[in-house]
Amino acid sequence: MSEPIFNGSPESAVEWPYEIRYDVVNEIEADVIILGGGIAGAWAAIEAAKKGAKVAMIEKSASIRSGAGGAGVDHWQQACTNPCSKVTPERMATDIQAVYGGYNSGISRYLTCRESYDTLLELEEMGVQIRDENDEFVGAEFRDEETKFLFAYDYETKYTMRIWGNGAKPAMYYECKRLGVQIFDRVAVTSLLNEGGKPGGRIVGATAINTRTGEFYVFKAKATITAMSMAERVWMFSTELQGFEYLESDPNCGGEGFDLPCRAGADMTMMEKAYSSPGPFTYPFY
C-alpha cells in the first residue's frame, strides 16, 4: 500500500507512487554478486558472466546511466598497448606509483595499463565509436591517419584515447542484459554478510533494501565484488563555486565502497594518505 508524503502541510501531501512492501524479504542466490552498477561494476558483471557465472548486479540508482561515467566518457586513459602508444604498461604503472607517493595499488594499476586498450576494443564491439570513422578530424595533430584513433592531452606519447563515449554506459547495460546478468536497480546495499556472522570471516553475501518499495533483500553468493566508490561531493559546501573539477564526480558516491568492507572486518590498506580536494569549498575525501 502506498503512503502519502507530507511536505510541510496536509495540502501539499502527494501519494508515494510505489507500493510499500516493508514485510517482503527476497532471497537471491548467485555465483557472483557485484555491488555497484557503475562502469567498474558493469565490467565486472560482464567478465564474470562471460566465464559462465550466474551474476547479480546491485545498483542503488539506475544502472543504465549510473556512476561517474553515466553521462558518458570522452577519453580512455592508460591505453598503453594501443598501436600508437609510446609508453609501456610497466613504465606507466611505475610513473603513476611515483606520482601517488606509493599510495596506489601497483598491481591493479599495472593491469589497467596492460588491459585498458583491449577493454576499449570490447566496448567498440558493443557499438561504441572509438575511431574517427566519419573523417571529421583528418589532418589533426591528435589523429592517427592509419587507425583513425584520436588522442587526448599528450599527442606525442598517445596513451590517452579520445572516444565518442556518450553511449558507453547504456552499451554496457545492454551487454549485461544480453549475457543474462540479473540487474537489481534502485536497490541499495546495506551490509556484507560474514560466514557465521563473525566480522572478519569469509564474505558469503550481502543485504540490501529497495529504495522505492522498502522491501528487503538477502543475497547469497560464492564471491562478492565491491565496485562502489569513496565519498565524493558529499561534503561539498557549494557545488556552484567548486566549478568543473568535481562536476564529473557522481554525487551519489556516499562512501559505501569503503564503509561496508570496514564494517565486515576487512583489512583496508593504503588508506593513510588523506586526499584533499582543491579549493576551500569542501572537506577532504577521507
Coordinates of C-alpha atoms in Angstrom, one line a residue:
M1 CA 0.0 0.0 0.0
S2 CA 1.3 3.4 -0.9
E3 CA 1.7 6.2 1.7
P4 CA 1.3 10.0 1.4
I5 CA 4.4 12.2 1.6
F6 CA 4.0 15.4 3.6
N7 CA 5.8 18.5 2.5
G8 CA 5.0 20.9 5.3
S9 CA 1.3 20.9 5.2
P10 CA -1.6 18.4 4.6
E11 CA -2.5 20.3 1.4
S12 CA 1.0 19.5 -0.1
A13 CA 0.7 15.8 0.5
V14 CA 1.3 13.6 -2.5
E15 CA 0.9 9.9 -2.7
W16 CA 4.1 7.8 -2.9
P17 CA 3.9 6.3 -6.4
Y18 CA 5.3 2.9 -5.4
E19 CA 3.8 0.1 -3.4
I20 CA 5.3 -0.1 0.1
R21 CA 6.4 -3.7 0.9
Y22 CA 8.3 -3.5 4.2
D23 CA 7.2 -7.0 5.0
V24 CA 8.8 -8.6 1.9
V25 CA 12.1 -10.4 2.2
N26 CA 13.7 -11.6 -1.1
E27 CA 16.4 -14.2 -1.1
I28 CA 18.7 -14.3 -4.2
E29 CA 21.4 -16.8 -4.9
A30 CA 24.2 -16.3 -7.4
D31 CA 27.7 -17.4 -8.1
V32 CA 28.9 -13.8 -8.0
I33 CA 27.2 -10.6 -6.8
I34 CA 28.5 -7.2 -7.9
L35 CA 27.9 -4.3 -5.6
G36 CA 27.6 -1.2 -7.6
G37 CA 26.5 -0.9 -11.2
G38 CA 28.8 1.9 -12.5
I39 CA 31.4 1.3 -15.2
A40 CA 33.5 -0.8 -12.8
G41 CA 30.6 -2.9 -11.6
A42 CA 29.2 -3.4 -15.1
W43 CA 32.6 -4.5 -16.5
A44 CA 33.0 -7.0 -13.6
A45 CA 29.5 -8.4 -14.3
I46 CA 30.2 -8.7 -18.0
E47 CA 33.5 -10.5 -17.4
A48 CA 32.1 -12.9 -14.8
A49 CA 29.0 -13.7 -17.0
K50 CA 31.3 -14.4 -20.0
K51 CA 33.0 -17.0 -17.9
G52 CA 29.7 -18.8 -17.2
A53 CA 29.0 -17.5 -13.7
K54 CA 25.5 -16.7 -12.6
V55 CA 25.8 -13.0 -11.8
A56 CA 23.6 -10.5 -9.9
M57 CA 24.5 -6.8 -10.1
I58 CA 23.1 -4.4 -7.4
E59 CA 22.8 -0.7 -8.0
K60 CA 21.1 1.9 -5.9
S61 CA 20.3 4.1 -8.9
A62 CA 19.5 3.1 -12.5
S63 CA 22.5 1.1 -13.9
I64 CA 21.8 2.2 -17.5
R65 CA 23.1 5.6 -16.6
S66 CA 24.5 5.4 -13.1
G67 CA 28.0 6.1 -11.8
A68 CA 30.6 8.8 -12.6
G69 CA 30.6 7.7 -16.2
G70 CA 26.9 7.5 -16.5
A71 CA 26.6 10.7 -18.6
G72 CA 29.4 9.4 -20.9
V73 CA 33.1 9.3 -21.2
D74 CA 35.1 11.4 -23.7
H75 CA 38.5 9.8 -23.2
W76 CA 40.0 6.4 -22.3
Q77 CA 43.1 6.6 -20.1
Q78 CA 46.2 4.4 -19.8
A79 CA 45.6 2.6 -23.1
C80 CA 49.3 1.8 -23.2
T81 CA 49.1 -1.2 -25.6
N82 CA 47.3 0.7 -28.4
P83 CA 49.3 0.5 -31.7
C84 CA 50.3 4.2 -31.5
S85 CA 51.4 4.3 -27.8
K86 CA 55.0 5.2 -27.0
V87 CA 54.6 4.3 -23.3
T88 CA 54.8 0.7 -22.0
P89 CA 52.4 -0.5 -19.3
E90 CA 55.4 -1.1 -17.0
R91 CA 56.6 2.5 -17.4
M92 CA 53.2 4.0 -16.9
A93 CA 52.4 2.0 -13.8
T94 CA 55.7 2.9 -12.3
D95 CA 55.3 6.6 -13.0
I96 CA 51.8 6.6 -11.5
Q97 CA 53.1 4.9 -8.4
A98 CA 55.7 7.7 -8.1
V99 CA 53.1 10.4 -8.5
Y100 CA 51.0 9.0 -5.7
G101 CA 54.0 8.5 -3.5
G102 CA 53.3 4.8 -3.2
Y103 CA 49.8 5.1 -2.1
N104 CA 48.3 3.4 -5.1
S105 CA 47.7 -0.3 -5.9
G106 CA 50.6 -1.1 -8.1
I107 CA 49.2 -4.5 -9.2
S108 CA 45.8 -3.2 -10.2
R109 CA 47.3 -0.1 -11.8
Y110 CA 49.6 -2.3 -14.0
L111 CA 46.7 -4.5 -15.0
T112 CA 44.8 -1.3 -16.0
C113 CA 47.7 -0.1 -18.1
R114 CA 48.1 -3.5 -19.7
E115 CA 44.5 -4.3 -20.5
S116 CA 42.8 -0.8 -20.9
Y117 CA 43.1 -0.9 -24.7
D118 CA 41.8 -4.4 -25.0
T119 CA 38.8 -3.4 -22.9
L120 CA 38.2 -0.4 -25.2
L121 CA 38.1 -2.8 -28.2
E122 CA 35.4 -4.8 -26.3
L123 CA 33.5 -1.6 -25.9
E124 CA 33.8 -1.0 -29.6
E125 CA 32.3 -4.4 -30.2
M126 CA 29.3 -3.3 -28.1
G127 CA 28.7 -0.4 -30.6
V128 CA 30.6 2.5 -29.0
Q129 CA 32.5 4.6 -31.5
I130 CA 36.2 4.8 -30.7
R131 CA 37.6 5.9 -34.1
D132 CA 37.1 8.9 -36.3
E133 CA 35.0 6.8 -38.7
N134 CA 33.5 9.8 -40.5
D135 CA 36.9 11.5 -41.0
E136 CA 35.8 14.6 -39.1
F137 CA 39.4 15.3 -37.9
V138 CA 41.5 14.4 -40.9
G139 CA 44.9 16.0 -40.6
A140 CA 44.6 17.0 -37.0
E141 CA 47.8 16.6 -34.9
F142 CA 45.9 14.4 -32.4
R143 CA 44.7 11.9 -35.1
D144 CA 46.5 8.8 -36.4
E145 CA 45.6 8.5 -40.0
E146 CA 46.2 4.8 -40.3
T147 CA 44.0 3.7 -37.4
K148 CA 41.7 6.7 -37.2
F149 CA 42.3 6.9 -33.5
L150 CA 42.2 10.3 -31.8
F151 CA 44.4 11.1 -28.8
A152 CA 43.9 13.5 -25.9
Y153 CA 46.2 15.7 -23.8
D154 CA 49.6 14.3 -24.9
Y155 CA 49.7 14.0 -28.6
E156 CA 53.3 12.6 -28.6
T157 CA 53.1 9.6 -26.3
K158 CA 49.5 8.8 -27.4
Y159 CA 48.3 6.6 -24.4
T160 CA 45.1 8.5 -23.7
M161 CA 42.5 8.0 -26.4
R162 CA 39.6 10.3 -27.3
I163 CA 36.3 8.4 -27.9
W164 CA 32.6 9.0 -28.6
G165 CA 31.6 7.6 -25.3
N166 CA 28.2 9.2 -24.5
G167 CA 26.6 5.8 -25.0
A168 CA 29.2 3.7 -23.2
K169 CA 27.1 3.0 -20.1
P170 CA 23.9 2.0 -22.0
A171 CA 26.0 -0.2 -24.2
M172 CA 27.4 -2.0 -21.1
Y173 CA 24.0 -2.2 -19.6
Y174 CA 22.5 -4.0 -22.6
E175 CA 25.6 -6.3 -22.8
C176 CA 24.8 -7.3 -19.2
K177 CA 21.2 -8.0 -20.1
R178 CA 22.4 -10.0 -23.2
L179 CA 24.6 -12.1 -21.0
G180 CA 21.9 -12.9 -18.5
V181 CA 23.1 -10.8 -15.6
Q182 CA 20.4 -10.2 -13.0
I183 CA 20.2 -6.5 -12.5
F184 CA 18.7 -5.1 -9.3
D185 CA 18.2 -1.4 -9.8
R186 CA 17.0 1.0 -7.1
V187 CA 18.4 -1.4 -4.5
A188 CA 20.9 -0.1 -2.0
V189 CA 23.4 -2.4 -0.3
T190 CA 23.3 -2.1 3.5
S191 CA 25.8 -4.7 4.7
L192 CA 28.1 -7.5 3.8
L193 CA 27.4 -10.9 5.3
N194 CA 30.2 -12.8 7.0
E195 CA 30.2 -16.5 7.3
G196 CA 28.8 -17.4 10.7
G197 CA 28.1 -13.8 11.4
K198 CA 31.6 -13.1 12.6
P199 CA 33.3 -9.9 11.3
G200 CA 36.5 -10.7 9.5
G201 CA 35.1 -14.1 8.3
R202 CA 34.6 -15.0 4.7
I203 CA 32.1 -12.9 2.9
V204 CA 29.1 -15.0 1.8
G205 CA 26.7 -12.3 0.5
A206 CA 25.1 -9.0 1.2
T207 CA 21.9 -7.4 2.4
A208 CA 20.1 -4.6 0.6
I209 CA 16.9 -2.6 0.6
N210 CA 14.7 -1.4 -2.3
T211 CA 14.8 2.4 -2.2
R212 CA 11.3 2.7 -3.6
T213 CA 9.3 -0.2 -2.1
G214 CA 11.3 -0.7 1.1
E215 CA 11.4 -4.5 0.6
F216 CA 14.5 -6.3 1.9
Y217 CA 17.0 -8.4 0.0
V218 CA 19.4 -11.1 1.2
F219 CA 21.9 -12.0 -1.5
K220 CA 23.9 -15.2 -1.1
A221 CA 27.0 -15.8 -3.3
K222 CA 30.2 -17.7 -3.7
A223 CA 32.0 -14.4 -4.5
T224 CA 31.2 -10.8 -3.7
I225 CA 32.8 -7.9 -5.6
T226 CA 32.5 -4.4 -4.4
A227 CA 32.6 -1.8 -7.1
M228 CA 31.4 1.2 -5.1
S229 CA 33.3 4.4 -4.8
M230 CA 34.7 6.5 -2.0
A231 CA 32.7 9.5 -0.8
E232 CA 32.8 12.2 -3.4
R233 CA 30.9 15.5 -3.4
V234 CA 29.1 14.5 -0.2
W235 CA 30.9 17.1 1.9
M236 CA 30.9 19.9 -0.7
F237 CA 29.8 23.2 0.7
S238 CA 29.0 24.9 -2.6
T239 CA 28.8 22.9 -5.8
E240 CA 28.3 26.1 -7.8
L241 CA 31.6 27.6 -6.6
Q242 CA 33.6 24.3 -6.9
G243 CA 33.5 24.5 -10.6
F244 CA 34.3 21.9 -13.2
E245 CA 36.8 19.9 -11.2
Y246 CA 34.1 17.9 -9.4
L247 CA 31.2 18.1 -11.7
E248 CA 32.4 14.8 -13.2
S249 CA 32.1 13.0 -9.8
D250 CA 28.8 11.3 -9.0
P251 CA 27.0 12.9 -6.0
N252 CA 25.6 9.5 -5.2
C253 CA 29.0 8.2 -4.2
G254 CA 28.5 8.1 -0.5
G255 CA 31.5 6.0 0.5
E256 CA 29.9 2.6 0.8
G257 CA 32.9 1.1 -1.1
F258 CA 35.0 1.8 2.0
D259 CA 32.4 1.6 4.7
L260 CA 30.9 -1.8 4.1
P261 CA 34.2 -3.7 3.9
C262 CA 35.4 -2.0 7.0
R263 CA 32.3 -2.9 9.0
A264 CA 32.7 -6.5 7.7
G265 CA 36.2 -6.7 9.2
A266 CA 38.2 -6.3 6.1
D267 CA 41.8 -5.1 6.3
M268 CA 42.0 -1.8 4.4
T269 CA 45.4 -0.9 3.1
M270 CA 46.9 2.3 1.7
M271 CA 44.3 4.4 3.5
E272 CA 46.8 6.5 5.4
K273 CA 47.0 9.4 3.0
A274 CA 44.2 11.9 3.0
Y275 CA 43.2 13.1 -0.4
S276 CA 42.3 16.8 0.0
S277 CA 40.1 18.3 -2.7
P278 CA 41.3 21.6 -4.1
G279 CA 39.8 24.8 -3.0
P280 CA 38.0 26.0 0.2
F281 CA 34.6 24.6 -0.6
T282 CA 34.8 21.0 0.6
Y283 CA 36.3 18.7 3.2
P284 CA 38.9 16.1 2.3
F285 CA 37.5 12.9 0.8
Y286 CA 38.7 10.8 3.8

